[in-house]
Coordinates of C-alpha atoms in Angstrom, one line a residue:
M24 CA 112.1 4.7 -62.5
K25 CA 109.7 6.7 -60.2
K26 CA 109.2 3.6 -58.1
Y27 CA 112.9 3.2 -57.8
I28 CA 113.3 6.8 -56.7
L29 CA 110.4 6.5 -54.2
L30 CA 112.0 3.4 -52.8
L31 CA 115.3 5.2 -52.3
V32 CA 113.7 8.1 -50.6
T33 CA 111.7 5.8 -48.3
L34 CA 114.8 3.9 -47.4
S35 CA 116.8 7.1 -46.8
F36 CA 114.1 8.3 -44.4
S37 CA 114.0 5.0 -42.6
V38 CA 117.8 5.1 -42.1
L39 CA 117.5 8.7 -41.0
L40 CA 114.8 7.9 -38.4
T41 CA 116.6 4.8 -37.2
S42 CA 119.7 7.0 -36.5
C43 CA 117.5 9.5 -34.8
F44 CA 116.0 6.9 -32.5
E45 CA 119.0 4.7 -31.9
G46 CA 122.0 6.9 -31.6
Y47 CA 123.8 7.2 -28.3
T48 CA 123.7 5.2 -25.1
S49 CA 123.8 6.4 -21.5
D50 CA 126.3 5.1 -19.0
E51 CA 123.7 2.5 -18.0
G52 CA 123.3 1.3 -21.6
D53 CA 119.9 2.9 -22.1
P54 CA 119.3 4.4 -25.6
L55 CA 119.2 8.2 -25.7
K56 CA 117.1 9.8 -28.4
K57 CA 118.8 12.2 -30.8
Y58 CA 117.5 15.6 -31.5
L59 CA 115.4 15.9 -34.7
E60 CA 115.5 19.3 -36.4
P61 CA 112.2 20.8 -37.6
E62 CA 113.5 20.6 -41.2
K63 CA 113.9 16.8 -40.9
L64 CA 110.4 16.4 -39.4
K65 CA 109.0 18.5 -42.2
E66 CA 110.6 16.1 -44.7
L67 CA 108.8 13.3 -43.0
T68 CA 105.5 15.1 -43.4
L69 CA 106.1 15.7 -47.1
N70 CA 107.2 12.1 -47.7
P71 CA 105.3 10.0 -45.0
D72 CA 106.7 6.7 -44.0
P73 CA 104.0 4.2 -42.8
S74 CA 106.4 2.9 -40.1
I75 CA 106.7 6.4 -38.5
W76 CA 103.8 8.0 -36.7
I77 CA 103.7 11.6 -35.6
I78 CA 101.4 11.9 -32.6
D79 CA 99.9 15.1 -31.1
V80 CA 99.1 14.5 -27.5
R81 CA 97.4 17.9 -26.9
S82 CA 93.7 18.2 -26.6
E83 CA 91.5 17.6 -29.6
G84 CA 90.6 21.3 -29.6
S85 CA 94.2 22.3 -29.8
Y86 CA 94.9 19.8 -32.5
E87 CA 92.0 21.1 -34.6
K88 CA 93.3 24.7 -34.2
G89 CA 96.6 23.7 -35.8
H90 CA 98.9 20.7 -35.8
I91 CA 101.9 19.3 -37.7
P92 CA 100.9 17.8 -41.0
T93 CA 100.2 14.1 -41.0
A94 CA 100.1 14.0 -37.2
K95 CA 97.5 11.8 -35.6
S96 CA 95.6 13.1 -32.6
Y97 CA 95.8 11.0 -29.4
S98 CA 95.3 13.4 -26.5
S99 CA 97.1 12.6 -23.3
S100 CA 93.8 12.1 -21.6
V101 CA 92.7 9.2 -23.9
I102 CA 95.8 7.7 -25.4
M103 CA 96.0 4.9 -22.9
D104 CA 92.5 3.9 -23.8
K105 CA 93.4 3.6 -27.5
L106 CA 96.6 1.5 -27.3
N107 CA 95.0 -1.1 -29.5
E108 CA 95.2 1.5 -32.4
I109 CA 98.9 2.3 -32.0
P110 CA 101.2 -0.5 -33.1
K111 CA 104.2 -1.2 -30.9
D112 CA 106.5 -1.8 -33.8
Q113 CA 106.1 1.7 -35.3
Y114 CA 108.4 4.6 -34.5
L115 CA 106.4 7.2 -32.6
I116 CA 107.3 10.9 -32.6
L117 CA 105.2 12.6 -29.9
Y118 CA 104.7 16.3 -29.3
C119 CA 102.5 18.5 -27.2
E120 CA 102.6 22.3 -26.5
T121 CA 106.1 22.4 -24.9
G122 CA 107.2 18.8 -24.5
G123 CA 106.2 18.0 -20.9
R124 CA 103.0 16.2 -21.6
A125 CA 104.7 14.2 -24.5
Q126 CA 107.3 13.0 -22.0
M127 CA 104.6 11.9 -19.5
V128 CA 102.9 9.9 -22.3
I129 CA 106.2 8.3 -23.3
K130 CA 106.8 7.1 -19.8
K131 CA 103.3 5.6 -19.7
L132 CA 103.8 4.0 -23.1
E133 CA 107.2 2.5 -22.1
K134 CA 105.4 0.7 -19.2
Q135 CA 103.1 -0.8 -21.9
G136 CA 106.0 -2.1 -23.9
Y137 CA 106.5 0.6 -26.5
T138 CA 110.2 1.2 -27.2
K139 CA 110.6 3.3 -30.4
M140 CA 109.6 6.8 -29.3
M141 CA 110.9 10.3 -29.4
N142 CA 109.7 13.4 -27.6
W143 CA 109.9 16.0 -30.3
G144 CA 109.0 18.7 -27.8
G145 CA 106.3 21.3 -28.5
I146 CA 104.3 22.6 -31.4
K147 CA 106.0 25.9 -30.7
R148 CA 109.2 24.4 -32.3
W149 CA 107.3 24.0 -35.6
P150 CA 108.3 27.0 -37.7
Y151 CA 106.0 26.1 -40.6
K152 CA 102.3 26.5 -41.3
A153 CA 100.2 24.3 -39.1
V154 CA 97.3 22.3 -40.5
Q155 CA 93.9 23.1 -39.3
E156 CA 90.9 20.7 -39.2

């Protein structure tokens, strides 16, 4: 029974994230990313889905001072050197301090063939306790 419930929860989050990533289209047909509320991101941190990566593109020092739980650290200065570690078939939720750096990284990743990405904005949007390492 527990496995069945876990499967339902995982499928629900997958559907939720798919709708967050593939919602609207622009006039040119390009997909536009939907807005993901902090509460929904928190749900993802409490019930991680292996097909969804939360990526912090701030410096390693900023990451260590406090980050969103389950986030992986790939600072904007080194992420392009570590593309072999980031699968292209995963959904990527990127954030930084305010969202600008995350958007810059998304543009670079798009040029490398990544298509399933969302700029969540900045850590300042995270109203919950940050994890320190």
